[in-house]
mmCIF file of C-alpha atoms in Angstrom:
data_model
loop_
_atom_site.group_PDB
_atom_site.id
_atom_site.type_symbol
_atom_site.label_atom_id
_atom_site.label_comp_id
_atom_site.label_asym_id
_atom_site.label_seq_id
_atom_site.Cartn_x
_atom_site.Cartn_y
_atom_site.Cartn_z
ATOM 1 C CA MET A 103 6.667 39.832 54.214
ATOM 2 C CA ALA A 104 8.215 37.122 56.416
ATOM 3 C CA GLU A 105 11.737 37.805 57.586
ATOM 4 C CA ASN A 106 13.260 34.847 55.742
ATOM 5 C CA THR A 107 11.382 35.365 52.480
ATOM 6 C CA VAL A 108 13.541 35.782 49.373
ATOM 7 C CA GLU A 109 12.403 38.693 47.216
ATOM 8 C CA LEU A 110 13.024 37.520 43.654
ATOM 9 C CA LEU A 111 13.593 39.459 40.440
ATOM 10 C CA ILE A 112 13.279 37.421 37.261
ATOM 11 C CA LEU A 113 15.567 38.428 34.406
ATOM 12 C CA GLY A 114 13.433 38.164 31.295
ATOM 13 C CA THR A 115 9.907 39.032 30.216
ATOM 14 C CA ARG A 116 9.033 36.338 27.689
ATOM 15 C CA THR A 117 6.826 33.312 28.210
ATOM 16 C CA PHE A 118 9.560 31.288 29.928
ATOM 17 C CA ALA A 119 9.932 34.078 32.499
ATOM 18 C CA GLU A 120 6.263 33.619 33.353
ATOM 19 C CA GLU A 121 6.822 29.881 33.726
ATOM 20 C CA VAL A 122 9.742 30.462 36.092
ATOM 21 C CA ALA A 123 7.597 32.885 38.093
ATOM 22 C CA ASP A 124 5.007 30.126 38.470
ATOM 23 C CA LEU A 125 7.739 27.678 39.520
ATOM 24 C CA ALA A 126 9.084 30.149 42.087
ATOM 25 C CA SER A 127 5.616 30.692 43.536
ATOM 26 C CA ALA A 128 5.506 26.980 44.431
ATOM 27 C CA ILE A 129 8.652 27.265 46.570
ATOM 28 C CA HIS A 130 8.139 28.143 50.221
ATOM 29 C CA GLY A 131 9.940 31.325 51.213
ATOM 30 C CA VAL A 132 10.222 32.792 47.689
ATOM 31 C CA HIS A 133 8.223 35.845 46.617
ATOM 32 C CA VAL A 134 8.404 37.127 43.044
ATOM 33 C CA ALA A 135 8.840 40.904 43.201
ATOM 34 C CA GLY A 136 8.995 41.624 39.476
ATOM 35 C CA PHE A 137 10.723 41.118 36.165
ATOM 36 C CA VAL A 138 13.738 42.763 34.517
ATOM 37 C CA GLU A 139 14.071 43.753 30.852
ATOM 38 C CA ASN A 140 17.311 44.631 29.041
ATOM 39 C CA THR A 141 16.425 45.032 25.351
ATOM 40 C CA ASP A 142 13.019 46.723 24.993
ATOM 41 C CA ARG A 143 12.539 49.607 27.411
ATOM 42 C CA ASP A 144 8.923 50.088 26.345
ATOM 43 C CA ARG A 145 8.228 46.670 27.886
ATOM 44 C CA CYS A 146 8.658 48.343 31.280
ATOM 45 C CA ASN A 147 5.571 50.473 30.696
ATOM 46 C CA ARG A 148 3.149 47.635 31.439
ATOM 47 C CA PRO A 149 3.126 44.965 34.142
ATOM 48 C CA LEU A 150 3.629 41.264 33.525
ATOM 49 C CA GLY A 151 1.340 38.954 35.450
ATOM 50 C CA GLY A 152 0.390 41.882 37.621
ATOM 51 C CA LEU A 153 4.008 42.558 38.596
ATOM 52 C CA PRO A 154 6.277 45.467 37.633
ATOM 53 C CA VAL A 155 8.867 45.224 34.876
ATOM 54 C CA TYR A 156 12.120 47.065 35.649
ATOM 55 C CA TRP A 157 14.705 48.353 33.215
ATOM 56 C CA ILE A 158 18.070 46.688 33.834
ATOM 57 C CA GLU A 159 19.936 49.963 34.347
ATOM 58 C CA GLU A 160 17.520 51.033 37.075
ATOM 59 C CA ILE A 161 17.630 47.995 39.387
ATOM 60 C CA GLY A 162 20.568 49.274 41.443
ATOM 61 C CA PRO A 163 18.416 50.207 44.481
ATOM 62 C CA LEU A 164 16.718 46.786 44.353
ATOM 63 C CA VAL A 165 19.761 44.539 44.393
ATOM 64 C CA ARG A 166 20.311 45.208 48.090
ATOM 65 C CA CYS A 167 17.023 43.527 49.009
ATOM 66 C CA CYS A 168 16.319 41.221 46.045
ATOM 67 C CA ARG A 169 17.963 38.200 44.504
ATOM 68 C CA GLY A 170 17.836 37.268 40.841
ATOM 69 C CA ILE A 171 17.251 34.339 38.527
ATOM 70 C CA CYS A 172 17.698 34.435 34.749
ATOM 71 C CA ALA A 173 14.686 33.044 32.890
ATOM 72 C CA LEU A 174 15.896 32.953 29.301
ATOM 73 C CA SER A 175 15.978 29.477 27.792
ATOM 74 C CA THR A 176 18.710 30.478 25.348
ATOM 75 C CA THR A 177 22.246 29.499 26.344
ATOM 76 C CA LEU A 178 23.270 33.073 25.450
ATOM 77 C CA ARG A 179 21.682 34.264 28.714
ATOM 78 C CA SER A 180 25.172 34.696 30.165
ATOM 79 C CA ARG A 181 25.150 38.242 28.737
ATOM 80 C CA PHE A 182 22.087 39.189 30.771
ATOM 81 C CA VAL A 183 23.487 37.510 33.890
ATOM 82 C CA GLN A 184 26.778 39.375 33.551
ATOM 83 C CA GLN A 185 24.974 42.680 33.033
ATOM 84 C CA ALA A 186 22.960 42.182 36.227
ATOM 85 C CA ALA A 187 25.981 40.935 38.192
ATOM 86 C CA GLU A 188 27.925 44.077 37.292
ATOM 87 C CA ILE A 189 25.159 46.111 38.912
ATOM 88 C CA GLY A 190 25.470 44.006 42.067
ATOM 89 C CA MET A 191 22.775 41.375 41.584
ATOM 90 C CA ARG A 192 23.180 38.174 43.574
ATOM 91 C CA PHE A 193 21.484 35.001 42.389
ATOM 92 C CA VAL A 194 19.481 32.190 43.942
ATOM 93 C CA THR A 195 18.885 28.579 42.960
ATOM 94 C CA LEU A 196 15.290 27.442 42.363
ATOM 95 C CA ILE A 197 14.281 23.789 42.759
ATOM 96 C CA HIS A 198 10.625 22.905 42.290
ATOM 97 C CA PRO A 199 9.170 20.901 45.208
ATOM 98 C CA SER A 200 8.286 17.999 42.901
ATOM 99 C CA ALA A 201 11.876 17.580 41.688
ATOM 100 C CA VAL A 202 13.961 14.758 43.161
ATOM 101 C CA VAL A 203 17.521 15.899 43.830
ATOM 102 C CA SER A 204 20.031 13.578 45.462
ATOM 103 C CA PRO A 205 21.664 14.997 48.584
ATOM 104 C CA GLN A 206 24.935 13.975 46.941
ATOM 105 C CA ALA A 207 24.307 16.245 43.942
ATOM 106 C CA GLN A 208 25.761 19.750 43.633
ATOM 107 C CA ILE A 209 23.568 22.496 42.168
ATOM 108 C CA GLY A 210 25.164 25.780 41.107
ATOM 109 C CA GLU A 211 24.013 29.316 41.842
ATOM 110 C CA GLY A 212 21.325 30.660 39.537
ATOM 111 C CA THR A 213 20.233 27.218 38.360
ATOM 112 C CA VAL A 214 16.567 26.322 37.831
ATOM 113 C CA VAL A 215 15.374 22.733 38.350
ATOM 114 C CA GLY A 216 11.819 22.347 37.103
ATOM 115 C CA PRO A 217 8.859 20.160 38.042
ATOM 116 C CA GLY A 218 9.291 16.407 37.791
ATOM 117 C CA CYS A 219 13.059 16.464 37.276
ATOM 118 C CA VAL A 220 15.367 13.826 38.745
ATOM 119 C CA ILE A 221 18.978 14.734 39.531
ATOM 120 C CA ALA A 222 20.916 11.624 40.528
ATOM 121 C CA SER A 223 23.719 11.143 43.011
ATOM 122 C CA HIS A 224 27.142 12.700 42.566
ATOM 123 C CA THR A 225 25.881 14.852 39.719
ATOM 124 C CA ARG A 226 27.133 18.429 39.358
ATOM 125 C CA LEU A 227 25.099 21.173 37.719
ATOM 126 C CA GLY A 228 27.028 24.372 37.049
ATOM 127 C CA SER A 229 25.783 27.900 37.598
ATOM 128 C CA HIS A 230 22.774 29.285 35.703
ATOM 129 C CA VAL A 231 21.714 25.941 34.229
ATOM 130 C CA ILE A 232 18.100 25.521 33.084
ATOM 131 C CA VAL A 233 16.766 22.020 33.812
ATOM 132 C CA ASN A 234 13.286 22.141 32.354
ATOM 133 C CA ARG A 235 10.219 19.989 33.107
ATOM 134 C CA GLY A 236 10.731 16.253 33.479
ATOM 135 C CA VAL A 237 14.468 16.174 32.730
ATOM 136 C CA LEU A 238 16.499 13.204 33.988
ATOM 137 C CA VAL A 239 20.194 13.601 34.790
ATOM 138 C CA GLY A 240 22.091 10.454 35.710
ATOM 139 C CA HIS A 241 24.641 9.780 38.417
ATOM 140 C CA HIS A 242 28.190 11.169 38.238
ATOM 141 C CA THR A 243 27.273 13.456 35.346
ATOM 142 C CA THR A 244 28.557 17.015 35.039
ATOM 143 C CA ILE A 245 26.543 19.754 33.334
ATOM 144 C CA GLY A 246 28.455 22.953 32.591
ATOM 145 C CA PRO A 247 27.315 26.503 33.373
ATOM 146 C CA PHE A 248 24.614 28.145 31.235
ATOM 147 C CA CYS A 249 23.424 24.855 29.730
ATOM 148 C CA SER A 250 19.757 24.423 28.810
ATOM 149 C CA LEU A 251 18.165 20.982 29.160
ATOM 150 C CA GLN A 252 14.728 21.114 27.603
ATOM 151 C CA PRO A 253 11.616 19.183 28.721
ATOM 152 C CA GLY A 254 11.966 15.424 28.794
ATOM 153 C CA ALA A 255 15.679 15.296 27.979
ATOM 154 C CA ASN A 256 17.466 12.284 29.476
ATOM 155 C CA VAL A 257 21.207 12.515 30.115
ATOM 156 C CA ALA A 258 22.528 9.212 31.438
ATOM 157 C CA GLY A 259 25.216 8.529 34.029
ATOM 158 C CA ALA A 260 28.882 9.484 33.883
ATOM 159 C CA CYS A 261 28.379 12.039 31.103
ATOM 160 C CA ALA A 262 29.980 15.452 30.718
ATOM 161 C CA VAL A 263 28.264 18.393 29.037
ATOM 162 C CA GLY A 264 30.286 21.527 28.384
ATOM 163 C CA GLU A 265 29.400 25.154 28.981
ATOM 164 C CA ALA A 266 26.374 26.772 27.317
ATOM 165 C CA THR A 267 25.215 23.693 25.444
ATOM 166 C CA TYR A 268 21.554 23.244 24.521
ATOM 167 C CA ILE A 269 19.957 19.797 24.782
ATOM 168 C CA GLY A 270 16.591 19.756 23.051
ATOM 169 C CA MET A 271 13.246 18.358 24.112
ATOM 170 C CA GLY A 272 13.195 14.592 24.482
ATOM 171 C CA ALA A 273 16.843 14.120 23.513
ATOM 172 C CA ILE A 274 18.681 11.095 24.921
ATOM 173 C CA VAL A 275 22.373 10.986 25.792
ATOM 174 C CA ILE A 276 23.660 7.502 26.624
ATOM 175 C CA ASP A 277 26.090 6.905 29.476
ATOM 176 C CA HIS A 278 29.787 7.847 29.397
ATOM 177 C CA VAL A 279 29.347 10.353 26.553
ATOM 178 C CA SER A 280 30.934 13.809 26.456
ATOM 179 C CA ILE A 281 29.277 16.776 24.731
ATOM 180 C CA GLY A 282 31.313 19.887 24.057
ATOM 181 C CA SER A 283 30.634 23.527 24.862
ATOM 182 C CA HIS A 284 28.268 25.823 22.913
ATOM 183 C CA SER A 285 26.750 22.923 20.998
ATOM 184 C CA ILE A 286 23.138 21.983 20.231
ATOM 185 C CA VAL A 287 21.582 18.550 20.565
ATOM 186 C CA GLY A 288 18.350 18.660 18.593
ATOM 187 C CA ALA A 289 14.962 17.607 19.919
ATOM 188 C CA GLY A 290 14.571 13.821 19.973
ATOM 189 C CA ALA A 291 18.194 13.155 19.057
ATOM 190 C CA VAL A 292 19.919 10.076 20.471
ATOM 191 C CA VAL A 293 23.571 10.767 21.265
ATOM 192 C CA VAL A 294 25.655 7.592 21.298
ATOM 193 C CA ARG A 295 29.141 9.038 20.790
ATOM 194 C CA ASP A 296 31.096 12.104 21.897
ATOM 195 C CA VAL A 297 30.090 15.472 20.427
ATOM 196 C CA PRO A 298 32.691 18.253 19.920
ATOM 197 C CA ASP A 299 32.380 21.957 20.706
ATOM 198 C CA HIS A 300 30.339 24.365 18.566
ATOM 199 C CA VAL A 301 28.316 21.853 16.537
ATOM 200 C CA GLN A 302 24.673 20.915 16.091
ATOM 201 C CA VAL A 303 23.680 17.249 16.068
ATOM 202 C CA LEU A 304 20.367 15.720 14.996
ATOM 203 C CA GLY A 305 18.865 12.279 14.458
ATOM 204 C CA MET A 306 19.048 8.706 15.739
ATOM 205 C CA PRO A 307 21.914 8.211 16.138
ATOM 206 C CA ALA A 308 22.851 11.874 16.363
ATOM 207 C CA ARG A 309 25.107 13.192 13.600
ATOM 208 C CA ILE A 310 26.737 16.565 13.048
ATOM 209 C CA VAL A 311 24.630 18.717 10.716
ATOM 210 C CA LYS A 312 26.171 22.127 11.399
ATOM 211 C CA GLU A 313 29.551 23.396 12.613
ATOM 212 C CA ASN A 314 30.964 26.643 14.012
ATOM 213 C CA ILE A 315 27.872 27.573 16.006
ATOM 214 C CA ALA A 316 27.716 29.494 19.283
ATOM 215 C CA GLY A 317 24.948 27.743 21.201
ATOM 216 C CA LYS A 318 21.276 28.616 20.927
#
């Protein structure tokens, strides 16, 4: 393996983990070394995509030579990230070659930016954010850690999205809107006013349909 190649362990073994493995394979200097499981130990008995699956408690010897990325689309992935970090895992940022990221944008550790995404100038993405296929994030917008932006979501300029919020497929957030932490914006919703913490919003325009939630 080339000296500067990053050996990558993907936290997760579901279908999205396979998608992230495919994304990583398109990035020069990244080699996927395997997957990590933390709930079903029997899953470690068979490979995934021809690669080994490691049990979380047994990756200690690997963290010295490998970096990690969490490939769970749920905003509750912070638990898995914390578990791996306590063992000594360090994380990388993955940006697909087809994504357009302004040099004035800031991308946090452990964040995934998928194919066809556009991240505009002076935008800040926190750590361990999932920016899925074809997402648009406007200028001067801040996305908090552990957020999930699903395919085709469009968050306009000068917005603020709190920690661990889930923005569904095709949702639109107009400019200068704030969305709280641990909330859910449903697929196809159009957000035209501020959204508080711990709520789910749906529709056009988006309205609160559920309260006291903890993300998705």
